[in-house]
Structure formats: structure tokens, C-alpha cells
mmCIF file with all atom_site columns, C-alpha atoms in Angstrom:
data_model
loop_
_atom_site.group_PDB
_atom_site.id
_atom_site.type_symbol
_atom_site.label_atom_id
_atom_site.label_alt_id
_atom_site.label_comp_id
_atom_site.label_asym_id
_atom_site.label_entity_id
_atom_site.label_seq_id
_atom_site.pdbx_PDB_ins_code
_atom_site.Cartn_x
_atom_site.Cartn_y
_atom_site.Cartn_z
_atom_site.occupancy
_atom_site.B_iso_or_equiv
_atom_site.pdbx_formal_charge
_atom_site.auth_seq_id
_atom_site.auth_comp_id
_atom_site.auth_asym_id
_atom_site.auth_atom_id
_atom_site.pdbx_PDB_model_num
ATOM 1   C CA . THR A 1 1   ? 8.119   -11.699 -9.849  1.00 52.00 ? 54  THR A CA 1
ATOM 2   C CA . GLN A 1 2   ? 5.633   -8.846  -9.602  1.00 60.00 ? 55  GLN A CA 1
ATOM 3   C CA . LEU A 1 3   ? 2.014   -9.800  -10.184 1.00 79.00 ? 56  LEU A CA 1
ATOM 4   C CA . LEU A 1 4   ? 1.366   -6.192  -11.130 1.00 88.00 ? 57  LEU A CA 1
ATOM 5   C CA . GLU A 1 5   ? 3.723   -4.467  -13.519 1.00 91.00 ? 58  GLU A CA 1
ATOM 6   C CA . GLN A 1 6   ? 3.793   -0.699  -13.469 1.00 93.00 ? 59  GLN A CA 1
ATOM 7   C CA . SER A 1 7   ? 5.365   1.459   -16.148 1.00 94.00 ? 60  SER A CA 1
ATOM 8   C CA . PRO A 1 8   ? 7.234   3.609   -16.424 1.00 96.00 ? 61  PRO A CA 1
ATOM 9   C CA . GLN A 1 9   ? 9.250   3.255   -13.220 1.00 94.00 ? 62  GLN A CA 1
ATOM 10  C CA . PHE A 1 10  ? 10.451  6.848   -13.375 1.00 96.00 ? 63  PHE A CA 1
ATOM 11  C CA . LEU A 1 11  ? 9.022   9.882   -15.103 1.00 96.00 ? 64  LEU A CA 1
ATOM 12  C CA . SER A 1 12  ? 10.417  13.404  -15.095 1.00 97.00 ? 65  SER A CA 1
ATOM 13  C CA . ILE A 1 13  ? 8.406   16.029  -16.961 1.00 96.00 ? 66  ILE A CA 1
ATOM 14  C CA . GLN A 1 14  ? 7.856   19.767  -17.161 1.00 97.00 ? 67  GLN A CA 1
ATOM 15  C CA . GLU A 1 15  ? 4.906   21.492  -15.566 1.00 97.00 ? 68  GLU A CA 1
ATOM 16  C CA . GLY A 1 16  ? 1.955   21.561  -17.948 1.00 97.00 ? 69  GLY A CA 1
ATOM 17  C CA . GLU A 1 17  ? 2.726   18.304  -19.750 1.00 97.00 ? 70  GLU A CA 1
ATOM 18  C CA . ASN A 1 18  ? 0.404   15.312  -19.832 1.00 97.00 ? 71  ASN A CA 1
ATOM 19  C CA . LEU A 1 19  ? 1.391   11.824  -18.741 1.00 97.00 ? 72  LEU A CA 1
ATOM 20  C CA . THR A 1 20  ? 0.045   8.298   -18.437 1.00 98.00 ? 73  THR A CA 1
ATOM 21  C CA . VAL A 1 21  ? 1.050   5.574   -15.994 1.00 98.00 ? 74  VAL A CA 1
ATOM 22  C CA . TYR A 1 22  ? 0.177   1.945   -16.678 1.00 97.00 ? 75  TYR A CA 1
ATOM 23  C CA . CYS A 1 23  ? -0.578  -1.006  -14.432 1.00 96.00 ? 76  CYS A CA 1
ATOM 24  C CA . ASN A 1 24  ? -0.742  -4.441  -16.061 1.00 94.00 ? 77  ASN A CA 1
ATOM 25  C CA . SER A 1 25  ? -1.235  -8.043  -15.034 1.00 92.00 ? 78  SER A CA 1
ATOM 26  C CA . SER A 1 26  ? -1.976  -11.386 -16.635 1.00 89.00 ? 79  SER A CA 1
ATOM 27  C CA . SER A 1 27  ? -4.562  -12.005 -13.914 1.00 87.00 ? 80  SER A CA 1
ATOM 28  C CA . VAL A 1 28  ? -8.044  -10.606 -13.440 1.00 90.00 ? 81  VAL A CA 1
ATOM 29  C CA . PHE A 1 29  ? -8.573  -8.178  -10.567 1.00 88.00 ? 82  PHE A CA 1
ATOM 30  C CA . SER A 1 30  ? -11.651 -8.096  -8.332  1.00 86.00 ? 83  SER A CA 1
ATOM 31  C CA . SER A 1 31  ? -10.879 -4.412  -7.818  1.00 88.00 ? 84  SER A CA 1
ATOM 32  C CA . LEU A 1 32  ? -7.984  -2.068  -8.363  1.00 91.00 ? 85  LEU A CA 1
ATOM 33  C CA . GLN A 1 33  ? -6.837  0.949   -6.403  1.00 93.00 ? 86  GLN A CA 1
ATOM 34  C CA . TRP A 1 34  ? -4.477  3.814   -7.182  1.00 96.00 ? 87  TRP A CA 1
ATOM 35  C CA . TYR A 1 35  ? -2.463  5.477   -4.436  1.00 95.00 ? 88  TYR A CA 1
ATOM 36  C CA . ARG A 1 36  ? -0.070  8.405   -4.177  1.00 96.00 ? 89  ARG A CA 1
ATOM 37  C CA . GLN A 1 37  ? 2.768   8.311   -1.670  1.00 95.00 ? 90  GLN A CA 1
ATOM 38  C CA . GLU A 1 38  ? 5.035   11.170  -0.640  1.00 92.00 ? 91  GLU A CA 1
ATOM 39  C CA . PRO A 1 39  ? 8.433   10.672  1.036   1.00 87.00 ? 92  PRO A CA 1
ATOM 40  C CA . GLY A 1 40  ? 8.137   9.832   4.720   1.00 85.00 ? 93  GLY A CA 1
ATOM 41  C CA . GLU A 1 41  ? 4.401   9.187   4.529   1.00 90.00 ? 94  GLU A CA 1
ATOM 42  C CA . GLY A 1 42  ? 2.039   6.325   3.940   1.00 92.00 ? 95  GLY A CA 1
ATOM 43  C CA . PRO A 1 43  ? 0.174   5.862   0.638   1.00 93.00 ? 96  PRO A CA 1
ATOM 44  C CA . VAL A 1 44  ? -3.022  7.842   0.219   1.00 93.00 ? 97  VAL A CA 1
ATOM 45  C CA . LEU A 1 45  ? -5.900  6.273   -1.690  1.00 92.00 ? 98  LEU A CA 1
ATOM 46  C CA . LEU A 1 46  ? -6.868  8.177   -4.853  1.00 95.00 ? 99  LEU A CA 1
ATOM 47  C CA . VAL A 1 47  ? -9.486  5.921   -6.395  1.00 94.00 ? 100 VAL A CA 1
ATOM 48  C CA . THR A 1 48  ? -10.949 2.411   -6.501  1.00 92.00 ? 101 THR A CA 1
ATOM 49  C CA . VAL A 1 49  ? -12.265 0.877   -9.722  1.00 92.00 ? 102 VAL A CA 1
ATOM 50  C CA . VAL A 1 50  ? -14.257 -2.336  -9.813  1.00 90.00 ? 103 VAL A CA 1
ATOM 51  C CA . THR A 1 51  ? -16.085 -2.581  -13.147 1.00 92.00 ? 104 THR A CA 1
ATOM 52  C CA . GLY A 1 52  ? -14.393 -3.467  -16.449 1.00 93.00 ? 105 GLY A CA 1
ATOM 53  C CA . GLY A 1 53  ? -14.227 -0.402  -18.708 1.00 94.00 ? 106 GLY A CA 1
ATOM 54  C CA . GLU A 1 54  ? -14.858 1.968   -15.815 1.00 95.00 ? 107 GLU A CA 1
ATOM 55  C CA . VAL A 1 55  ? -13.485 5.506   -16.067 1.00 97.00 ? 108 VAL A CA 1
ATOM 56  C CA . LYS A 1 56  ? -13.201 7.782   -13.029 1.00 96.00 ? 109 LYS A CA 1
ATOM 57  C CA . LYS A 1 57  ? -12.047 11.371  -12.897 1.00 96.00 ? 110 LYS A CA 1
ATOM 58  C CA . LEU A 1 58  ? -10.511 13.226  -9.985  1.00 93.00 ? 111 LEU A CA 1
ATOM 59  C CA . LYS A 1 59  ? -9.860  16.826  -11.113 1.00 95.00 ? 112 LYS A CA 1
ATOM 60  C CA . ARG A 1 60  ? -6.929  16.505  -13.577 1.00 97.00 ? 113 ARG A CA 1
ATOM 61  C CA . LEU A 1 61  ? -6.519  12.771  -12.960 1.00 97.00 ? 114 LEU A CA 1
ATOM 62  C CA . THR A 1 62  ? -8.349  10.195  -15.097 1.00 97.00 ? 115 THR A CA 1
ATOM 63  C CA . PHE A 1 63  ? -8.365  6.540   -14.111 1.00 97.00 ? 116 PHE A CA 1
ATOM 64  C CA . GLN A 1 64  ? -9.353  3.778   -16.497 1.00 97.00 ? 117 GLN A CA 1
ATOM 65  C CA . PHE A 1 65  ? -9.979  0.103   -15.802 1.00 95.00 ? 118 PHE A CA 1
ATOM 66  C CA . GLY A 1 66  ? -9.505  -2.274  -18.702 1.00 95.00 ? 119 GLY A CA 1
ATOM 67  C CA . ASP A 1 67  ? -12.511 -4.123  -20.100 1.00 94.00 ? 120 ASP A CA 1
ATOM 68  C CA . ALA A 1 68  ? -11.045 -7.462  -19.011 1.00 94.00 ? 121 ALA A CA 1
ATOM 69  C CA . ARG A 1 69  ? -10.099 -6.082  -15.571 1.00 92.00 ? 122 ARG A CA 1
ATOM 70  C CA . LYS A 1 70  ? -6.433  -7.012  -16.086 1.00 93.00 ? 123 LYS A CA 1
ATOM 71  C CA . ASP A 1 71  ? -5.012  -3.541  -16.590 1.00 94.00 ? 124 ASP A CA 1
ATOM 72  C CA . SER A 1 72  ? -5.474  0.047   -15.585 1.00 96.00 ? 125 SER A CA 1
ATOM 73  C CA . SER A 1 73  ? -4.105  3.459   -16.422 1.00 97.00 ? 126 SER A CA 1
ATOM 74  C CA . LEU A 1 74  ? -3.743  6.801   -14.704 1.00 98.00 ? 127 LEU A CA 1
ATOM 75  C CA . HIS A 1 75  ? -3.636  9.884   -16.910 1.00 98.00 ? 128 HIS A CA 1
ATOM 76  C CA . ILE A 1 76  ? -2.672  13.293  -15.549 1.00 97.00 ? 129 ILE A CA 1
ATOM 77  C CA . THR A 1 77  ? -3.503  16.367  -17.587 1.00 97.00 ? 130 THR A CA 1
ATOM 78  C CA . ALA A 1 78  ? -1.387  19.517  -17.275 1.00 97.00 ? 131 ALA A CA 1
ATOM 79  C CA . ALA A 1 79  ? 0.824   18.149  -14.509 1.00 97.00 ? 132 ALA A CA 1
ATOM 80  C CA . GLN A 1 80  ? 1.708   20.437  -11.608 1.00 97.00 ? 133 GLN A CA 1
ATOM 81  C CA . PRO A 1 81  ? 4.739   20.274  -9.269  1.00 96.00 ? 134 PRO A CA 1
ATOM 82  C CA . GLY A 1 82  ? 2.302   19.276  -6.537  1.00 94.00 ? 135 GLY A CA 1
ATOM 83  C CA . ASP A 1 83  ? 1.637   16.035  -8.457  1.00 96.00 ? 136 ASP A CA 1
ATOM 84  C CA . THR A 1 84  ? 5.194   14.905  -7.711  1.00 96.00 ? 137 THR A CA 1
ATOM 85  C CA . GLY A 1 85  ? 5.246   11.634  -5.797  1.00 96.00 ? 138 GLY A CA 1
ATOM 86  C CA . LEU A 1 86  ? 5.194   7.852   -6.024  1.00 96.00 ? 139 LEU A CA 1
ATOM 87  C CA . TYR A 1 87  ? 2.083   6.446   -7.708  1.00 97.00 ? 140 TYR A CA 1
ATOM 88  C CA . LEU A 1 88  ? 1.111   2.900   -6.782  1.00 95.00 ? 141 LEU A CA 1
ATOM 89  C CA . CYS A 1 89  ? -1.512  0.574   -8.149  1.00 94.00 ? 142 CYS A CA 1
ATOM 90  C CA . ALA A 1 90  ? -2.897  -2.262  -6.032  1.00 91.00 ? 143 ALA A CA 1
ATOM 91  C CA . GLY A 1 91  ? -5.027  -5.157  -7.192  1.00 89.00 ? 144 GLY A CA 1
ATOM 92  C CA . GLU A 1 92  ? -7.332  -7.362  -5.226  1.00 85.00 ? 145 GLU A CA 1
ATOM 93  C CA . TYR A 1 93  ? -7.385  -10.892 -6.568  1.00 77.00 ? 146 TYR A CA 1
ATOM 94  C CA . GLY A 1 94  ? -9.822  -13.743 -6.120  1.00 67.00 ? 147 GLY A CA 1
ATOM 95  C CA . ASN A 1 95  ? -8.975  -14.362 -2.452  1.00 57.00 ? 148 ASN A CA 1
ATOM 96  C CA . PHE A 1 96  ? -10.894 -11.469 -1.009  1.00 62.00 ? 149 PHE A CA 1
ATOM 97  C CA . ASN A 1 97  ? -8.877  -8.984  0.981   1.00 68.00 ? 150 ASN A CA 1
ATOM 98  C CA . LYS A 1 98  ? -5.442  -10.057 -0.290  1.00 74.00 ? 151 LYS A CA 1
ATOM 99  C CA . PHE A 1 99  ? -3.911  -7.111  -2.079  1.00 81.00 ? 152 PHE A CA 1
ATOM 100 C CA . TYR A 1 100 ? -0.909  -6.977  -4.386  1.00 87.00 ? 153 TYR A CA 1
ATOM 101 C CA . PHE A 1 101 ? 0.897   -3.746  -5.173  1.00 90.00 ? 154 PHE A CA 1
ATOM 102 C CA . GLY A 1 102 ? 2.877   -2.697  -8.206  1.00 91.00 ? 155 GLY A CA 1
ATOM 103 C CA . SER A 1 103 ? 6.412   -1.421  -7.605  1.00 89.00 ? 156 SER A CA 1
ATOM 104 C CA . GLY A 1 104 ? 5.360   2.146   -8.317  1.00 93.00 ? 157 GLY A CA 1
ATOM 105 C CA . THR A 1 105 ? 5.994   5.020   -10.703 1.00 95.00 ? 158 THR A CA 1
ATOM 106 C CA . LYS A 1 106 ? 8.100   7.847   -9.355  1.00 95.00 ? 159 LYS A CA 1
ATOM 107 C CA . LEU A 1 107 ? 6.878   11.091  -10.909 1.00 97.00 ? 160 LEU A CA 1
ATOM 108 C CA . ASN A 1 108 ? 8.803   14.348  -10.797 1.00 97.00 ? 161 ASN A CA 1
ATOM 109 C CA . VAL A 1 109 ? 7.132   17.447  -12.210 1.00 97.00 ? 162 VAL A CA 1
ATOM 110 C CA . LYS A 1 110 ? 9.577   20.318  -12.707 1.00 96.00 ? 163 LYS A CA 1
ATOM 111 C CA . PRO A 1 111 ? 8.360   23.907  -12.482 1.00 95.00 ? 164 PRO A CA 1
ATOM 112 C CA . GLU B 2 1   ? -9.755  13.032  12.358  1.00 82.00 ? 51  GLU B CA 1
ATOM 113 C CA . ALA B 2 2   ? -9.459  9.567   10.783  1.00 83.00 ? 52  ALA B CA 1
ATOM 114 C CA . GLN B 2 3   ? -6.108  8.148   11.744  1.00 92.00 ? 53  GLN B CA 1
ATOM 115 C CA . VAL B 2 4   ? -3.942  5.058   11.649  1.00 95.00 ? 54  VAL B CA 1
ATOM 116 C CA . THR B 2 5   ? -1.174  5.466   14.203  1.00 96.00 ? 55  THR B CA 1
ATOM 117 C CA . GLN B 2 6   ? 1.989   3.415   14.188  1.00 96.00 ? 56  GLN B CA 1
ATOM 118 C CA . ASN B 2 7   ? 4.725   3.360   16.789  1.00 97.00 ? 57  ASN B CA 1
ATOM 119 C CA . PRO B 2 8   ? 7.613   3.656   16.777  1.00 97.00 ? 58  PRO B CA 1
ATOM 120 C CA . ARG B 2 9   ? 8.352   5.600   13.576  1.00 96.00 ? 59  ARG B CA 1
ATOM 121 C CA . TYR B 2 10  ? 11.995  4.556   13.608  1.00 96.00 ? 60  TYR B CA 1
ATOM 122 C CA . LEU B 2 11  ? 13.641  1.554   15.233  1.00 96.00 ? 61  LEU B CA 1
ATOM 123 C CA . ILE B 2 12  ? 17.155  0.166   15.160  1.00 96.00 ? 62  ILE B CA 1
ATOM 124 C CA . THR B 2 13  ? 17.620  -3.219  16.782  1.00 95.00 ? 63  THR B CA 1
ATOM 125 C CA . VAL B 2 14  ? 19.891  -6.231  16.738  1.00 96.00 ? 64  VAL B CA 1
ATOM 126 C CA . THR B 2 15  ? 19.352  -9.726  15.362  1.00 97.00 ? 65  THR B CA 1
ATOM 127 C CA . GLY B 2 16  ? 17.229  -11.903 17.627  1.00 96.00 ? 66  GLY B CA 1
ATOM 128 C CA . LYS B 2 17  ? 15.852  -9.221  19.927  1.00 96.00 ? 67  LYS B CA 1
ATOM 129 C CA . LYS B 2 18  ? 12.059  -9.486  19.984  1.00 97.00 ? 68  LYS B CA 1
ATOM 130 C CA . LEU B 2 19  ? 10.155  -6.362  19.039  1.00 97.00 ? 69  LEU B CA 1
ATOM 131 C CA . THR B 2 20  ? 6.593   -5.177  18.560  1.00 97.00 ? 70  THR B CA 1
ATOM 132 C CA . VAL B 2 21  ? 5.331   -2.440  16.269  1.00 98.00 ? 71  VAL B CA 1
ATOM 133 C CA . THR B 2 22  ? 1.978   -1.117  17.392  1.00 98.00 ? 72  THR B CA 1
ATOM 134 C CA . CYS B 2 23  ? -0.864  0.002   15.146  1.00 98.00 ? 73  CYS B CA 1
ATOM 135 C CA . SER B 2 24  ? -4.085  1.661   16.190  1.00 98.00 ? 74  SER B CA 1
ATOM 136 C CA . GLN B 2 25  ? -7.022  3.046   14.174  1.00 97.00 ? 75  GLN B CA 1
ATOM 137 C CA . ASN B 2 26  ? -9.876  5.288   15.287  1.00 94.00 ? 76  ASN B CA 1
ATOM 138 C CA . MET B 2 27  ? -12.356 4.549   12.481  1.00 92.00 ? 77  MET B CA 1
ATOM 139 C CA . ASN B 2 28  ? -13.928 1.364   13.869  1.00 92.00 ? 78  ASN B CA 1
ATOM 140 C CA . HIS B 2 29  ? -12.749 -0.517  10.782  1.00 92.00 ? 79  HIS B CA 1
ATOM 141 C CA . GLU B 2 30  ? -13.000 -4.278  10.809  1.00 91.00 ? 80  GLU B CA 1
ATOM 142 C CA . TYR B 2 31  ? -10.223 -4.846  8.266   1.00 91.00 ? 81  TYR B CA 1
ATOM 143 C CA . MET B 2 32  ? -6.584  -4.137  9.119   1.00 93.00 ? 82  MET B CA 1
ATOM 144 C CA . SER B 2 33  ? -3.348  -5.243  7.503   1.00 93.00 ? 83  SER B CA 1
ATOM 145 C CA . TRP B 2 34  ? 0.425   -4.957  7.591   1.00 96.00 ? 84  TRP B CA 1
ATOM 146 C CA . TYR B 2 35  ? 2.756   -4.325  4.637   1.00 95.00 ? 85  TYR B CA 1
ATOM 147 C CA . ARG B 2 36  ? 6.451   -3.993  4.111   1.00 96.00 ? 86  ARG B CA 1
ATOM 148 C CA . GLN B 2 37  ? 7.881   -1.720  1.421   1.00 94.00 ? 87  GLN B CA 1
ATOM 149 C CA . ASP B 2 38  ? 11.229  -2.465  -0.173  1.00 92.00 ? 88  ASP B CA 1
ATOM 150 C CA . PRO B 2 39  ? 12.939  -0.703  -3.115  1.00 86.00 ? 89  PRO B CA 1
ATOM 151 C CA . GLY B 2 40  ? 11.941  -2.214  -6.429  1.00 79.00 ? 90  GLY B CA 1
ATOM 152 C CA . LEU B 2 41  ? 9.419   -4.564  -4.805  1.00 83.00 ? 91  LEU B CA 1
ATOM 153 C CA . GLY B 2 42  ? 6.632   -2.189  -3.863  1.00 85.00 ? 92  GLY B CA 1
ATOM 154 C CA . LEU B 2 43  ? 4.394   -2.984  -0.906  1.00 91.00 ? 93  LEU B CA 1
ATOM 155 C CA . ARG B 2 44  ? 3.903   -6.614  0.036   1.00 92.00 ? 94  ARG B CA 1
ATOM 156 C CA . GLN B 2 45  ? 1.171   -7.760  2.378   1.00 92.00 ? 95  GLN B CA 1
ATOM 157 C CA . ILE B 2 46  ? 2.416   -9.547  5.506   1.00 95.00 ? 96  ILE B CA 1
ATOM 158 C CA . TYR B 2 47  ? -0.772  -10.323 7.447   1.00 95.00 ? 97  TYR B CA 1
ATOM 159 C CA . TYR B 2 48  ? -4.327  -9.118  7.467   1.00 92.00 ? 98  TYR B CA 1
ATOM 160 C CA . SER B 2 49  ? -7.253  -9.300  9.839   1.00 93.00 ? 99  SER B CA 1
ATOM 161 C CA . MET B 2 50  ? -10.942 -9.343  8.938   1.00 90.00 ? 100 MET B CA 1
ATOM 162 C CA . ASN B 2 51  ? -12.083 -8.751  12.519  1.00 91.00 ? 101 ASN B CA 1
ATOM 163 C CA . VAL B 2 52  ? -11.221 -9.376  16.168  1.00 94.00 ? 102 VAL B CA 1
ATOM 164 C CA . GLU B 2 53  ? -9.496  -12.751 16.593  1.00 93.00 ? 103 GLU B CA 1
ATOM 165 C CA . VAL B 2 54  ? -9.553  -13.331 12.798  1.00 92.00 ? 104 VAL B CA 1
ATOM 166 C CA . THR B 2 55  ? -6.159  -13.087 11.100  1.00 95.00 ? 105 THR B CA 1
ATOM 167 C CA . ASP B 2 56  ? -4.665  -14.580 7.955   1.00 92.00 ? 106 ASP B CA 1
ATOM 168 C CA . LYS B 2 57  ? -1.375  -14.693 6.101   1.00 92.00 ? 107 LYS B CA 1
ATOM 169 C CA . GLY B 2 58  ? -0.596  -12.310 3.294   1.00 90.00 ? 108 GLY B CA 1
ATOM 170 C CA . ASP B 2 59  ? 2.099   -12.684 0.694   1.00 87.00 ? 109 ASP B CA 1
ATOM 171 C CA . VAL B 2 60  ? 5.190   -12.612 2.962   1.00 94.00 ? 110 VAL B CA 1
ATOM 172 C CA . PRO B 2 61  ? 4.236   -13.793 6.495   1.00 96.00 ? 111 PRO B CA 1
ATOM 173 C CA . GLU B 2 62  ? 7.445   -15.674 7.370   1.00 97.00 ? 112 GLU B CA 1
ATOM 174 C CA . GLY B 2 63  ? 9.155   -14.307 10.484  1.00 97.00 ? 113 GLY B CA 1
ATOM 175 C CA . TYR B 2 64  ? 6.150   -12.240 11.613  1.00 98.00 ? 114 TYR B CA 1
ATOM 176 C CA . LYS B 2 65  ? 3.251   -12.686 13.995  1.00 98.00 ? 115 LYS B CA 1
ATOM 177 C CA . VAL B 2 66  ? 0.147   -10.591 14.576  1.00 97.00 ? 116 VAL B CA 1
ATOM 178 C CA . SER B 2 67  ? -2.716  -10.490 17.021  1.00 96.00 ? 117 SER B CA 1
ATOM 179 C CA . ARG B 2 68  ? -6.142  -8.832  16.992  1.00 97.00 ? 118 ARG B CA 1
ATOM 180 C CA . LYS B 2 69  ? -7.529  -8.815  20.499  1.00 97.00 ? 119 LYS B CA 1
ATOM 181 C CA . GLU B 2 70  ? -9.348  -5.515  20.056  1.00 96.00 ? 120 GLU B CA 1
ATOM 182 C CA . LYS B 2 71  ? -10.859 -3.947  16.972  1.00 96.00 ? 121 LYS B CA 1
ATOM 183 C CA . ARG B 2 72  ? -8.715  -0.821  17.079  1.00 97.00 ? 122 ARG B CA 1
ATOM 184 C CA . ASN B 2 73  ? -5.287  -2.463  17.577  1.00 97.00 ? 123 ASN B CA 1
ATOM 185 C CA . PHE B 2 74  ? -3.259  -4.732  15.322  1.00 98.00 ? 124 PHE B CA 1
ATOM 186 C CA . PRO B 2 75  ? 0.334   -5.134  16.534  1.00 98.00 ? 125 PRO B CA 1
ATOM 187 C CA . LEU B 2 76  ? 3.078   -6.667  14.400  1.00 98.00 ? 126 LEU B CA 1
ATOM 188 C CA . ILE B 2 77  ? 5.479   -8.912  16.299  1.00 98.00 ? 127 ILE B CA 1
ATOM 189 C CA . LEU B 2 78  ? 8.947   -9.969  15.217  1.00 97.00 ? 128 LEU B CA 1
ATOM 190 C CA . GLU B 2 79  ? 9.953   -12.756 17.613  1.00 95.00 ? 129 GLU B CA 1
ATOM 191 C CA . SER B 2 80  ? 13.541  -13.046 16.355  1.00 97.00 ? 130 SER B CA 1
ATOM 192 C CA . PRO B 2 81  ? 14.302  -10.270 13.866  1.00 97.00 ? 131 PRO B CA 1
ATOM 193 C CA . SER B 2 82  ? 16.873  -10.861 11.158  1.00 97.00 ? 132 SER B CA 1
ATOM 194 C CA . PRO B 2 83  ? 18.661  -8.385  8.858   1.00 97.00 ? 133 PRO B CA 1
ATOM 195 C CA . ASN B 2 84  ? 16.410  -9.339  5.904   1.00 96.00 ? 134 ASN B CA 1
ATOM 196 C CA . GLN B 2 85  ? 13.510  -7.834  7.850   1.00 98.00 ? 135 GLN B CA 1
ATOM 197 C CA . THR B 2 86  ? 15.093  -4.403  7.584   1.00 97.00 ? 136 THR B CA 1
ATOM 198 C CA . SER B 2 87  ? 12.368  -2.498  5.771   1.00 97.00 ? 137 SER B CA 1
ATOM 199 C CA . LEU B 2 88  ? 9.700   0.185   5.876   1.00 97.00 ? 138 LEU B CA 1
ATOM 200 C CA . TYR B 2 89  ? 6.517   -1.145  7.446   1.00 98.00 ? 139 TYR B CA 1
ATOM 201 C CA . PHE B 2 90  ? 2.987   0.171   7.008   1.00 97.00 ? 140 PHE B CA 1
ATOM 202 C CA . CYS B 2 91  ? -0.206  -0.619  8.842   1.00 96.00 ? 141 CYS B CA 1
ATOM 203 C CA . ALA B 2 92  ? -3.505  -0.022  7.047   1.00 94.00 ? 142 ALA B CA 1
ATOM 204 C CA . SER B 2 93  ? -7.177  -0.158  7.924   1.00 93.00 ? 143 SER B CA 1
ATOM 205 C CA . SER B 2 94  ? -10.238 -0.173  5.714   1.00 87.00 ? 144 SER B CA 1
ATOM 206 C CA . SER B 2 95  ? -13.964 -0.447  5.626   1.00 81.00 ? 145 SER B CA 1
ATOM 207 C CA . GLY B 2 96  ? -13.818 -2.227  2.281   1.00 69.00 ? 146 GLY B CA 1
ATOM 208 C CA . THR B 2 97  ? -10.765 -1.608  0.153   1.00 64.00 ? 147 THR B CA 1
ATOM 209 C CA . VAL B 2 98  ? -7.377  -0.722  1.599   1.00 59.00 ? 148 VAL B CA 1
ATOM 210 C CA . GLY B 2 99  ? -8.114  2.891   2.357   1.00 80.00 ? 149 GLY B CA 1
ATOM 211 C CA . TYR B 2 100 ? -5.968  4.346   5.141   1.00 91.00 ? 150 TYR B CA 1
ATOM 212 C CA . PHE B 2 101 ? -2.297  3.862   5.844   1.00 93.00 ? 151 PHE B CA 1
ATOM 213 C CA . GLY B 2 102 ? -0.197  4.795   8.832   1.00 95.00 ? 152 GLY B CA 1
ATOM 214 C CA . ALA B 2 103 ? 2.891   6.971   8.407   1.00 94.00 ? 153 ALA B CA 1
ATOM 215 C CA . GLY B 2 104 ? 5.224   3.991   8.493   1.00 96.00 ? 154 GLY B CA 1
ATOM 216 C CA . THR B 2 105 ? 7.871   2.434   10.726  1.00 97.00 ? 155 THR B CA 1
ATOM 217 C CA . ARG B 2 106 ? 11.414  2.318   9.432   1.00 97.00 ? 156 ARG B CA 1
ATOM 218 C CA . LEU B 2 107 ? 13.088  -0.737  10.955  1.00 97.00 ? 157 LEU B CA 1
ATOM 219 C CA . SER B 2 108 ? 16.773  -1.567  10.778  1.00 97.00 ? 158 SER B CA 1
ATOM 220 C CA . VAL B 2 109 ? 17.971  -4.940  12.057  1.00 97.00 ? 159 VAL B CA 1
ATOM 221 C CA . LEU B 2 110 ? 21.735  -5.094  12.555  1.00 95.00 ? 160 LEU B CA 1
#
């Protein structure tokens, strides 16, 4: 059983479209991170959110942390082929420094 | 350049033959950890270390050992590998949150 549920698992869209990826849990996170992973490489940290209701922007990417710190979303505006990859969320629970990852959302942006 | 270096990148071995996957970081981070990545299961934490000589179990520690004798190195040891340990392994280091990952070690146990 995954502690963190990510949806959708797969997403294939055309260049220029918008999309949202969700990360949900029944537990409260101390912090939550979003990563992007390309084939043959390790995950690369995109953002960390720690405060309920927090919104962070990274160019065309907007990250939101739920008020209750149980869920998060990643919104990409005007997706580009370079956004293609596996997006992972990771939550840190009460026991500091133990991290749990979602199973990922595989995004394919077609030119 | 900030780096987490894992070796080897690829390894094929047989059941029961002890192996070590090395991990080294050049950022003077205190926190290091090991993960395995399996299809449909995402990344699962195996072990982590808060500092030299301080290690603790993650979510799936069975069949693995680690050591942290120096700050920069955090090797993963499989004393008697089994086929269910076939996976993609990642080492990570961080100054707070899990920030930097190595490129991964693809292990096949026959």
C-alpha cells in the first residue's frame, strides 16, 4: 500500500496544454518535495513545501501544498516537450528524515 | 560541481554472492540515504544516516546493510543477494531535505 497516492499515473498531452498532477495521503506531512526524473538518471529536486496552503512557482510550474498538509499538486502551464519525464512527490512524516515517495506520474508532452 | 557518485552503474550477480555498491558525495552533507526503485512502487527508503556512525532503518531494510565511517561515503552492502533484490538503487545526500541523488545502480540478481 502506497502512503502517497499520485494521479494520474500516465499523462500524454500536446505541447501548449496545461496539466495538473496530484499527490494525496491520509497522513500529515512535515514537508513535501517534488522531483523530476529522466530515464537513466536520478531524481532532481524541483521544490520543497513545508507550510499548509503554501504556493511556490518555478517558471511555468506551480506547486501547492494543501491547508491540512495532506495533499499537494503540481500544475504545469503551456507544457513543453522538455517537460517530459517522471514526476515524483515525496513526503516526510513525523519520524524526521524518513521519506516516502509516490509511485510517480509519467508525463509525455508531444510536439 | 555538487555530485553524488555511485558505483557500479550496472551489476549482474548471482544469488548469495556478497556485493557492495559505493556512494560518495562532495557536498559535506551530514544526511545520506539509500533507495530502491521498482515499477509501480516508486522509491522506497532502505537505510539512512544522519551523520558518521549514525544509521537507521528506512522502509525496506531487510537484506541490506550500510556503514558510515566517513562523512562522504555511505556504501550499501548486500551480504547474500537474492533475486527479489533485483532493482534500481539510488543513493542521496542532503543538507536538510532529500536534495541530491546519484545516477543509480541497476542490479540484477540471477
